[in-house]
Short mmCIF file of C-alpha atoms and ligand atoms in Angstrom, two decimals:
data_model
loop_
_atom_site.label_atom_id
_atom_site.label_comp_id
_atom_site.label_asym_id
_atom_site.label_seq_id
_atom_site.Cartn_x
_atom_site.Cartn_y
_atom_site.Cartn_z
CA MET A 1 9.35 17.24 19.59
CA ILE A 2 7.43 17.71 16.33
CA VAL A 3 4.12 15.87 16.08
CA LEU A 4 1.42 15.53 13.47
CA ARG A 5 -2.03 16.51 14.62
CA ALA A 6 -5.46 16.96 13.15
CA PHE A 7 -7.97 19.63 14.22
CA LYS A 8 -11.55 19.31 13.12
CA ALA A 9 -14.16 22.05 13.26
CA GLU A 10 -17.60 22.67 11.86
CA LEU A 11 -18.08 25.22 9.11
CA ASP A 12 -20.87 27.75 8.85
CA LEU A 13 -21.47 27.93 5.10
CA ASN A 14 -23.85 30.02 3.04
CA ASN A 15 -25.67 28.45 0.08
CA LYS A 16 -23.14 29.57 -2.49
CA GLN A 17 -20.29 28.08 -0.47
CA LYS A 18 -22.23 24.86 0.07
CA THR A 19 -22.71 24.51 -3.67
CA ALA A 20 -19.00 25.07 -4.23
CA CYS A 21 -18.15 22.41 -1.63
CA VAL A 22 -20.57 19.89 -3.15
CA ARG A 23 -18.97 20.55 -6.52
CA HIS A 24 -15.47 19.99 -5.13
CA ALA A 25 -16.55 16.76 -3.44
CA GLY A 26 -18.12 15.66 -6.72
CA ALA A 27 -14.91 16.39 -8.63
CA ALA A 28 -12.87 14.43 -6.08
CA ARG A 29 -15.22 11.45 -6.32
CA PHE A 30 -15.23 11.66 -10.12
CA ALA A 31 -11.41 11.74 -10.28
CA TYR A 32 -11.14 8.80 -7.87
CA ASN A 33 -13.58 6.67 -9.86
CA TRP A 34 -12.11 7.74 -13.17
CA GLY A 35 -8.60 6.83 -11.95
CA LEU A 36 -9.81 3.49 -10.63
CA ALA A 37 -11.42 2.63 -13.99
CA ARG A 38 -8.26 3.80 -15.77
CA LYS A 39 -6.05 1.55 -13.60
CA GLN A 40 -8.37 -1.43 -14.04
CA GLN A 41 -8.31 -0.97 -17.80
CA ALA A 42 -4.50 -0.81 -17.85
CA PHE A 43 -4.39 -3.91 -15.70
CA THR A 44 -6.68 -5.95 -18.01
CA ASN A 45 -4.76 -4.78 -21.07
CA GLY A 46 -1.51 -5.81 -19.43
CA GLU A 47 -0.18 -2.24 -19.65
CA LYS A 48 1.81 -0.38 -17.04
CA ILE A 49 -0.59 0.83 -14.34
CA PRO A 50 -0.66 4.66 -14.40
CA SER A 51 0.38 6.47 -11.20
CA ALA A 52 -1.51 9.38 -9.61
CA ILE A 53 0.72 11.79 -11.53
CA ASP A 54 0.02 10.04 -14.87
CA CYS A 55 -3.70 10.00 -14.14
CA HIS A 56 -3.74 13.66 -13.22
CA ARG A 57 -1.94 14.57 -16.44
CA GLU A 58 -4.48 12.62 -18.52
CA LEU A 59 -7.37 14.10 -16.61
CA ASN A 60 -6.01 17.61 -17.15
CA ALA A 61 -5.88 17.00 -20.88
CA LEU A 62 -9.53 15.94 -20.82
CA LYS A 63 -10.44 19.14 -18.99
CA LYS A 64 -9.80 21.05 -22.20
CA THR A 65 -12.48 19.08 -24.02
CA GLU A 66 -15.09 16.97 -22.28
CA LEU A 67 -14.45 17.81 -18.63
CA ALA A 68 -14.64 21.59 -18.83
CA TRP A 69 -16.79 21.71 -15.68
CA MET A 70 -13.68 20.77 -13.72
CA TYR A 71 -12.31 24.28 -14.21
CA GLN A 72 -14.85 25.35 -11.60
CA VAL A 73 -12.99 23.53 -8.83
CA SER A 74 -9.52 23.75 -7.38
CA LYS A 75 -7.11 21.39 -9.10
CA CYS A 76 -6.17 20.07 -5.66
CA ALA A 77 -9.46 18.20 -5.22
CA PRO A 78 -8.99 15.72 -8.09
CA GLN A 79 -5.23 15.59 -7.56
CA GLU A 80 -5.50 14.63 -3.90
CA ALA A 81 -8.26 12.11 -4.69
CA LEU A 82 -5.92 10.42 -7.17
CA ARG A 83 -3.23 10.33 -4.46
CA ASP A 84 -5.72 8.65 -2.12
CA LEU A 85 -6.40 6.13 -4.84
CA ASP A 86 -2.67 5.33 -5.08
CA LYS A 87 -2.66 4.84 -1.32
CA ALA A 88 -5.68 2.53 -1.56
CA PHE A 89 -3.78 0.47 -4.13
CA SER A 90 -0.60 0.25 -2.08
CA HIS A 91 -2.67 -0.97 0.90
CA PHE A 92 -4.30 -3.48 -1.42
CA PHE A 93 -0.93 -4.82 -2.60
CA ARG A 94 0.29 -5.00 1.01
CA ARG A 95 -2.75 -7.10 1.94
CA VAL A 96 -2.20 -9.39 -1.05
CA LYS A 97 1.35 -9.95 0.19
CA GLU A 98 0.14 -10.61 3.74
CA LYS A 99 -2.42 -13.08 2.44
CA LYS A 100 0.27 -14.94 0.49
CA SER A 101 2.32 -15.30 3.65
CA GLY A 102 -0.60 -16.96 5.42
CA SER A 103 -2.51 -14.10 7.10
CA SER A 104 -6.32 -14.20 7.18
CA VAL A 105 -6.83 -10.58 6.02
CA LYS A 106 -9.44 -9.79 3.40
CA VAL A 107 -7.73 -8.60 0.24
CA GLY A 108 -10.45 -6.09 -0.70
CA PHE A 109 -9.81 -4.52 -4.11
CA PRO A 110 -10.31 -0.70 -4.06
CA ARG A 111 -13.96 0.12 -4.75
CA PHE A 112 -15.76 2.83 -6.63
CA LYS A 113 -17.09 5.65 -4.46
CA SER A 114 -20.85 5.97 -4.56
CA LYS A 115 -22.97 8.98 -3.68
CA LYS A 116 -25.17 6.59 -1.73
CA HIS A 117 -22.81 6.90 1.23
CA GLY A 118 -23.03 10.68 1.35
CA LEU A 119 -21.23 13.43 -0.47
CA GLY A 120 -17.85 12.38 0.89
CA GLY A 121 -15.18 15.04 0.94
CA PHE A 122 -12.12 16.51 -0.66
CA ARG A 123 -8.68 17.71 0.36
CA LEU A 124 -6.97 20.98 -0.42
CA THR A 125 -3.34 21.97 -0.04
CA GLY A 126 -1.54 25.24 -0.66
CA ALA A 127 -2.30 28.63 0.87
CA ILE A 128 -4.45 27.93 3.94
CA HIS A 129 -4.87 30.57 6.61
CA VAL A 130 -6.71 30.32 9.90
CA PHE A 131 -8.33 33.32 11.55
CA GLU A 132 -10.30 33.46 14.76
CA LYS A 133 -13.72 33.18 13.14
CA ALA A 134 -12.91 31.89 9.67
CA ILE A 135 -10.60 29.86 7.50
CA GLN A 136 -9.21 30.94 4.15
CA LEU A 137 -8.91 28.19 1.55
CA PRO A 138 -7.72 28.12 -2.05
CA ARG A 139 -10.60 28.60 -4.50
CA LEU A 140 -13.29 28.56 -1.79
CA GLY A 141 -12.18 31.79 -0.13
CA LEU A 142 -13.08 32.76 3.39
CA LEU A 143 -15.35 30.25 5.16
CA ARG A 144 -16.90 31.01 8.55
CA LEU A 145 -16.32 28.67 11.48
CA LYS A 146 -19.04 27.72 13.93
CA GLU A 147 -16.64 27.60 16.86
CA ARG A 148 -14.25 30.50 17.42
CA GLY A 149 -10.60 30.06 18.18
CA TYR A 150 -10.43 26.27 18.16
CA LEU A 151 -8.33 25.83 15.03
CA PRO A 152 -4.69 26.81 15.58
CA ALA A 153 -4.13 30.22 13.97
CA SER A 154 -0.36 30.38 14.47
CA GLY A 155 2.66 28.42 15.53
CA VAL A 156 1.84 25.46 13.34
CA HIS A 157 2.65 24.33 9.84
CA ILE A 158 -0.56 23.49 7.96
CA LEU A 159 -0.17 20.57 5.58
CA SER A 160 -3.69 20.23 4.24
CA ALA A 161 -7.38 20.86 4.86
CA THR A 162 -9.99 18.15 4.30
CA LEU A 163 -13.62 19.19 3.92
CA SER A 164 -16.36 16.66 4.46
CA GLU A 165 -20.11 16.47 4.85
CA LYS A 166 -22.06 14.49 7.40
CA ALA A 167 -25.83 14.62 7.85
CA GLY A 168 -26.07 18.11 6.37
CA HIS A 169 -23.13 19.55 8.32
CA TRP A 170 -19.83 20.54 6.74
CA PHE A 171 -16.51 20.11 8.56
CA VAL A 172 -12.93 21.06 7.97
CA SER A 173 -10.11 18.93 9.29
CA LEU A 174 -6.68 20.50 9.36
CA GLN A 175 -3.61 18.32 9.24
CA VAL A 176 -0.81 20.24 10.97
CA GLU A 177 2.75 19.77 12.09
CA MET A 178 3.43 21.33 15.45
CA GLU A 179 6.20 21.60 17.97
CA ILE A 180 5.32 20.44 21.47
CA PRO A 181 7.56 20.38 24.53
CA ASP A 182 9.34 17.07 25.06
CA PRO A 183 7.47 15.03 27.65
CA VAL A 184 8.90 15.28 31.15
CA VAL A 185 9.70 11.95 32.68
CA ALA A 186 7.78 12.11 35.92
CA GLU A 187 6.88 9.52 38.45
CA LYS A 188 3.42 8.69 37.30
CA PRO A 189 1.64 5.46 38.02
CA VAL A 190 1.43 2.48 35.75
CA VAL A 191 -2.04 1.00 35.24
CA GLY A 192 -3.91 -1.70 33.42
CA VAL A 193 -7.18 -0.83 31.68
CA ASP A 194 -9.93 -3.31 30.94
CA LEU A 195 -12.29 -2.14 28.20
CA GLY A 196 -15.73 -3.40 28.92
CA ILE A 197 -19.30 -3.59 27.86
CA ASN A 198 -21.03 -2.60 31.09
CA ARG A 199 -18.48 0.05 31.84
CA MET A 200 -16.53 1.83 29.17
CA ALA A 201 -13.22 1.31 30.95
CA GLN A 202 -12.06 -0.07 34.29
CA VAL A 203 -8.66 1.10 35.57
CA SER A 204 -6.56 -1.15 37.83
CA ASP A 205 -6.33 1.56 40.52
CA GLY A 206 -10.08 1.17 41.09
CA THR A 207 -11.31 4.17 39.10
CA TYR A 208 -13.55 3.65 36.08
CA PHE A 209 -15.29 5.41 33.22
CA GLU A 210 -18.99 4.81 32.71
CA ASN A 211 -20.72 4.86 29.37
CA PRO A 212 -22.44 8.27 29.32
CA ARG A 213 -26.17 8.19 29.93
CA ALA A 214 -26.83 10.53 27.01
CA LEU A 215 -25.30 7.93 24.75
CA LYS A 216 -27.67 5.25 26.02
CA SER A 217 -30.76 7.34 25.31
CA ALA A 218 -29.42 8.45 21.93
CA LEU A 219 -28.99 4.77 21.10
CA THR A 220 -32.57 3.97 22.05
CA ASN A 221 -33.69 6.76 19.76
CA LEU A 222 -31.49 5.41 16.98
CA LYS A 223 -32.99 1.95 17.30
CA ARG A 224 -36.51 3.39 17.21
CA ILE A 225 -35.85 5.30 13.98
CA GLN A 226 -34.17 2.24 12.50
CA ARG A 227 -37.39 0.28 13.07
CA VAL A 228 -39.47 3.01 11.44
CA VAL A 229 -37.19 2.94 8.38
CA SER A 230 -37.64 -0.80 7.94
CA ARG A 231 -41.43 -0.38 7.99
CA ARG A 232 -41.47 2.25 5.24
CA GLN A 233 -41.70 1.19 1.65
CA LYS A 234 -38.47 1.29 -0.33
CA GLY A 235 -38.16 4.27 -2.67
CA SER A 236 -41.03 6.19 -1.03
CA ALA A 237 -40.75 9.85 -0.08
CA ASN A 238 -41.65 8.94 3.50
CA ARG A 239 -38.79 6.53 3.72
CA ARG A 240 -36.33 9.10 2.42
CA LYS A 241 -37.49 11.48 5.12
CA VAL A 242 -36.91 8.95 7.88
CA VAL A 243 -33.56 7.91 6.41
CA LYS A 244 -32.46 11.51 6.81
CA GLN A 245 -33.54 11.43 10.46
CA LEU A 246 -31.60 8.19 10.86
CA ALA A 247 -28.42 9.78 9.54
CA LYS A 248 -28.85 12.58 12.08
CA ALA A 249 -29.35 10.11 14.93
CA HIS A 250 -26.24 8.17 13.89
CA PHE A 251 -24.30 11.39 13.84
CA GLN A 252 -25.46 12.25 17.36
CA VAL A 253 -24.47 8.83 18.74
CA ALA A 254 -21.07 9.02 17.06
CA ASN A 255 -20.45 12.48 18.54
CA LEU A 256 -21.45 11.53 22.07
CA ARG A 257 -19.32 8.43 21.91
CA LYS A 258 -16.33 10.31 20.64
CA ASP A 259 -16.64 12.94 23.38
CA ALA A 260 -16.77 10.30 26.10
CA LEU A 261 -13.79 8.49 24.67
CA HIS A 262 -11.75 11.67 24.33
CA GLN A 263 -12.40 12.60 27.95
CA ALA A 264 -11.28 9.22 29.22
CA THR A 265 -8.20 8.90 27.02
CA THR A 266 -7.08 12.49 27.69
CA PHE A 267 -7.29 11.91 31.42
CA LEU A 268 -5.41 8.61 31.26
CA LYS A 269 -2.54 9.73 29.09
CA ARG A 270 -1.98 12.83 31.24
CA THR A 271 -1.92 11.07 34.56
CA LYS A 272 -0.27 7.72 33.81
CA SER A 273 3.21 6.84 32.64
CA ALA A 274 2.26 3.50 31.13
CA ILE A 275 -1.01 1.81 30.29
CA VAL A 276 -1.49 -1.85 29.51
CA LEU A 277 -4.47 -2.77 27.35
CA GLU A 278 -5.92 -6.01 26.15
CA ASN A 279 -5.14 -6.71 22.53
CA LEU A 280 -8.64 -7.63 21.45
CA ASN A 281 -9.32 -9.03 18.06
CA VAL A 282 -11.97 -6.41 17.39
CA SER A 283 -12.80 -7.44 13.83
CA GLY A 284 -13.12 -11.06 14.99
CA MET A 285 -15.48 -10.08 17.80
CA MET A 286 -17.66 -7.94 15.54
CA LYS A 287 -18.76 -11.14 13.82
CA ASN A 288 -20.56 -12.14 17.01
CA HIS A 289 -23.90 -10.45 16.42
CA HIS A 290 -24.93 -10.48 20.03
CA LEU A 291 -21.83 -8.69 21.22
CA ALA A 292 -21.36 -6.54 18.14
CA GLN A 293 -23.65 -3.70 19.19
CA ALA A 294 -22.21 -3.53 22.66
CA ILE A 295 -18.65 -3.55 21.44
CA ALA A 296 -19.32 -0.98 18.78
CA ASP A 297 -20.87 1.23 21.47
CA VAL A 298 -17.88 1.16 23.67
CA GLY A 299 -15.72 1.92 20.69
CA MET A 300 -12.90 -0.24 21.92
CA TYR A 301 -10.95 0.12 18.77
CA GLU A 302 -11.28 3.90 18.91
CA PHE A 303 -10.29 3.96 22.57
CA ARG A 304 -7.11 2.06 21.85
CA ARG A 305 -6.33 4.18 18.82
CA GLN A 306 -6.77 7.43 20.75
CA LEU A 307 -4.59 6.25 23.60
CA GLN A 308 -1.87 5.14 21.25
CA TYR A 309 -1.65 8.37 19.31
CA LYS A 310 -2.14 10.69 22.26
CA GLY A 311 0.24 8.70 24.45
CA GLN A 312 3.33 9.90 22.67
CA TRP A 313 2.54 13.58 23.29
CA TYR A 314 2.67 13.08 27.02
CA GLY A 315 5.35 10.44 27.25
CA CYS A 316 2.81 7.84 28.23
CA GLU A 317 3.58 4.39 26.96
CA VAL A 318 0.77 2.15 25.72
CA LEU A 319 1.38 -1.57 25.76
CA LEU A 320 -0.84 -4.27 24.40
CA ALA A 321 -1.15 -7.63 26.12
CA ASP A 322 -0.88 -10.74 24.01
CA ARG A 323 -4.24 -11.64 22.46
CA PHE A 324 -4.35 -14.87 24.42
CA PHE A 325 -3.36 -13.40 27.76
CA PRO A 326 -5.97 -14.72 30.25
CA SER A 327 -6.72 -11.36 31.92
CA THR A 328 -10.29 -12.37 32.78
CA LYS A 329 -9.60 -15.95 33.80
CA ARG A 330 -6.66 -15.30 36.09
CA CYS A 331 -6.92 -14.40 39.79
CA SER A 332 -5.00 -11.17 40.28
CA GLN A 333 -3.99 -12.20 43.81
CA CYS A 334 -2.73 -15.78 43.50
CA GLY A 335 -2.48 -16.33 39.73
CA ASN A 336 -4.81 -19.31 39.69
CA GLU A 337 -6.84 -19.60 36.49
CA LYS A 338 -10.42 -20.70 35.92
CA ALA A 339 -13.16 -20.44 33.31
CA VAL A 340 -15.33 -17.31 33.70
CA SER A 341 -18.66 -16.97 31.91
CA LEU A 342 -19.83 -13.65 30.48
CA ALA A 343 -22.63 -13.50 33.05
CA GLU A 344 -20.31 -13.65 36.09
CA ARG A 345 -19.77 -10.06 37.16
CA VAL A 346 -17.70 -10.91 40.23
CA TYR A 347 -14.52 -12.92 40.23
CA CYS A 348 -14.45 -15.41 43.13
CA CYS A 349 -11.22 -17.36 43.55
CA LYS A 350 -11.63 -20.74 45.20
CA HIS A 351 -7.90 -21.01 45.59
CA CYS A 352 -7.14 -17.94 47.72
CA GLY A 353 -10.65 -16.71 48.48
CA GLN A 354 -10.38 -13.37 46.70
CA VAL A 355 -13.68 -11.77 45.70
CA MET A 356 -13.44 -8.87 43.28
CA ASP A 357 -15.28 -7.11 40.46
CA ARG A 358 -14.57 -9.02 37.28
CA ASP A 359 -13.34 -6.05 35.24
CA LEU A 360 -11.18 -4.69 38.05
CA ASN A 361 -9.56 -8.11 38.43
CA ALA A 362 -8.81 -8.12 34.69
CA ALA A 363 -7.38 -4.58 34.83
CA ILE A 364 -5.04 -5.53 37.69
CA ASN A 365 -3.83 -8.56 35.75
CA LEU A 366 -3.02 -6.29 32.84
CA GLU A 367 -1.09 -3.94 35.11
CA HIS A 368 0.92 -6.88 36.51
CA LEU A 369 2.03 -7.74 33.00
CA LEU A 370 4.38 -4.74 33.13
CA TYR A 371 6.29 -6.12 36.07
CA CYS A 372 6.87 -9.55 34.53
ZN1 LIG B 1 -6.77 -16.43 43.95
#
């Protein structure tokens, strides 16, 4: 079976390489914004909207005159940015269509990319080679890797490399096509998983995954810095300094969370043959300010996404329960249903007398869905 996979690793760049990367990211952002303005203009004038290929041709012509600085970067960077822009537009048109047929999605016209949200990144295609300690990229040459031997050096087909910056660190993400053995159909258990706020995930067989402690303390730190930022005067040098610290703290939380999620999803997909999850309306729940932080922490959406894409590699099926399935309200023993408040941590059934942890009860209900 051939699967698409991404491998991400941190780069160890010298100053010259950093400058080159910043320049490439700048060119990508410029091309994206330029293309967006170009498309808007065509739209208002009632002309045919230029495609990524048209835009790239026009941009290339400008390189000879006013955009000579673009010769310093690989032509891939602007080209791929214009492709991304086309993708953003096709998603936009899809959402417009969905909206017309009665969905509640936000239409969201593609927006200009601002430097305010960081340097962003750029994508390169073409001759990309991975070595144990370094990666060879078009135009940028040989870049050292912080971690040895993580990126696949052979046996894969490399489609592209995306470079991006986050809180002063540079990363490369390789998109590869690789052959993996077809999953063996083995007798592995079927489980339900309840994604929670107190615990990251409760499995119907009684096991569970806690939120890592390191994450909790990193979050406290994040909140503290956030408060400092709001006390500093806007535009002051002091504020800028703390904002930088804040970006670092965010980065740390995101990393810890991702690690915890990867551990849990890797374990689940390897050991189970099918997993039933709640189909939560995550974007709907994020509007609830009280719950928002907690839900964001658990990274429910990310958990589900990881399970779904990793599931196929191991022949593990991921099923989503209907959004209105009463996994929390139902008694997993007798099927009786009752209202359960958020504060009730234990499910007590008056009908059959069952007493069980609330999340475990919900996970078992989800598992039972498979047998219906
Ligand atoms: Zn009962």
